[in-house]
Amino acid sequence: DGNGGWIWSLKDCEDPFPYRPPAIVAAEPGEWIFWCEGEKDADRLAALGLLATTAPMGAGFWRDSFAHWFQGRRVVLLLDNDAKGTK
């Protein structure tokens, strides 16, 4: 935001991408990718040495344009036990 903070919006972002893209690109094709509902959870798994990502802004923000990142990959969905996770 120019003041050391963040602007929490995708309003002007034409092509958002999954969280932690360098790790996804660098991963071996057979490596499991863990899809979490938020950045905090993805970071926890990454700290354990796992490849983890999420949608920007968390649950409910999947876009079809993300699919190419996971083409031919093995993905585990880790859903929260709430209405958003069920959806």
mmCIF file of N, CA, C and O in Angstrom, residues 1 4 6 12 22 24 32 34 39 44 53 62 64 68 73 82 84:
data_model
loop_
_atom_site.group_PDB
_atom_site.id
_atom_site.type_symbol
_atom_site.label_atom_id
_atom_site.label_comp_id
_atom_site.label_asym_id
_atom_site.label_seq_id
_atom_site.Cartn_x
_atom_site.Cartn_y
_atom_site.Cartn_z
ATOM 1 N N ASP A 1 0.825 -1.212 0.000
ATOM 2 C CA ASP A 1 0.000 0.000 0.000
ATOM 3 C C ASP A 1 0.858 1.261 0.000
ATOM 4 O O ASP A 1 0.334 2.364 0.071
ATOM 5 N N GLY A 4 4.004 0.274 3.974
ATOM 6 C CA GLY A 4 4.481 -0.895 4.702
ATOM 7 C C GLY A 4 3.408 -1.915 5.005
ATOM 8 O O GLY A 4 3.661 -2.900 5.690
ATOM 9 N N TRP A 6 -0.439 -4.053 3.579
ATOM 10 C CA TRP A 6 -0.966 -4.823 2.458
ATOM 11 C C TRP A 6 -2.327 -4.309 2.043
ATOM 12 O O TRP A 6 -3.100 -3.843 2.872
ATOM 13 N N ASP A 12 -7.778 -5.464 -9.047
ATOM 14 C CA ASP A 12 -7.047 -5.110 -10.256
ATOM 15 C C ASP A 12 -6.131 -6.224 -10.764
ATOM 16 O O ASP A 12 -5.350 -6.013 -11.679
ATOM 17 N N PRO A 22 6.495 -20.534 -6.844
ATOM 18 C CA PRO A 22 7.824 -21.091 -7.138
ATOM 19 C C PRO A 22 7.977 -22.540 -6.665
ATOM 20 O O PRO A 22 8.623 -23.350 -7.325
ATOM 21 N N ILE A 24 5.588 -24.779 -6.482
ATOM 22 C CA ILE A 24 4.817 -25.651 -7.373
ATOM 23 C C ILE A 24 5.609 -25.914 -8.651
ATOM 24 O O ILE A 24 5.728 -27.045 -9.107
ATOM 25 N N TRP A 32 3.376 -34.937 -4.246
ATOM 26 C CA TRP A 32 2.031 -34.566 -3.808
ATOM 27 C C TRP A 32 1.980 -33.063 -3.516
ATOM 28 O O TRP A 32 2.908 -32.507 -2.938
ATOM 29 N N PHE A 34 -0.422 -30.367 -1.478
ATOM 30 C CA PHE A 34 -1.504 -30.255 -0.501
ATOM 31 C C PHE A 34 -2.193 -28.912 -0.677
ATOM 32 O O PHE A 34 -1.564 -27.863 -0.560
ATOM 33 N N GLU A 39 -3.518 -19.437 3.606
ATOM 34 C CA GLU A 39 -2.071 -19.281 3.568
ATOM 35 C C GLU A 39 -1.404 -19.792 4.837
ATOM 36 O O GLU A 39 -0.340 -20.405 4.794
ATOM 37 N N ARG A 44 2.231 -23.722 7.323
ATOM 38 C CA ARG A 44 2.519 -24.746 8.341
ATOM 39 C C ARG A 44 3.003 -26.035 7.692
ATOM 40 O O ARG A 44 3.959 -26.661 8.156
ATOM 41 N N THR A 53 -0.207 -25.330 -0.971
ATOM 42 C CA THR A 53 -0.663 -24.092 -1.578
ATOM 43 C C THR A 53 -2.117 -23.849 -1.210
ATOM 44 O O THR A 53 -2.736 -24.634 -0.492
ATOM 45 N N TRP A 62 -11.355 -20.264 -5.515
ATOM 46 C CA TRP A 62 -10.796 -21.054 -6.614
ATOM 47 C C TRP A 62 -11.231 -20.430 -7.932
ATOM 48 O O TRP A 62 -12.363 -19.975 -8.085
ATOM 49 N N ASP A 64 -10.988 -21.252 -12.258
ATOM 50 C CA ASP A 64 -10.661 -22.288 -13.230
ATOM 51 C C ASP A 64 -9.271 -22.087 -13.833
ATOM 52 O O ASP A 64 -8.623 -23.047 -14.245
ATOM 53 N N HIS A 68 -4.370 -25.263 -14.650
ATOM 54 C CA HIS A 68 -3.160 -25.627 -15.394
ATOM 55 C C HIS A 68 -1.947 -25.811 -14.472
ATOM 56 O O HIS A 68 -1.013 -26.527 -14.812
ATOM 57 N N ARG A 73 -0.764 -33.503 -11.908
ATOM 58 C CA ARG A 73 -0.197 -33.572 -10.552
ATOM 59 C C ARG A 73 -1.110 -34.378 -9.634
ATOM 60 O O ARG A 73 -2.294 -34.562 -9.900
ATOM 61 N N ASP A 82 -16.143 -26.842 8.003
ATOM 62 C CA ASP A 82 -17.132 -25.772 8.114
ATOM 63 C C ASP A 82 -17.897 -25.685 6.794
ATOM 64 O O ASP A 82 -17.666 -26.471 5.874
ATOM 65 N N LYS A 84 -17.763 -23.486 4.323
ATOM 66 C CA LYS A 84 -16.907 -23.211 3.166
ATOM 67 C C LYS A 84 -16.151 -24.452 2.748
ATOM 68 O O LYS A 84 -15.963 -24.717 1.562
#
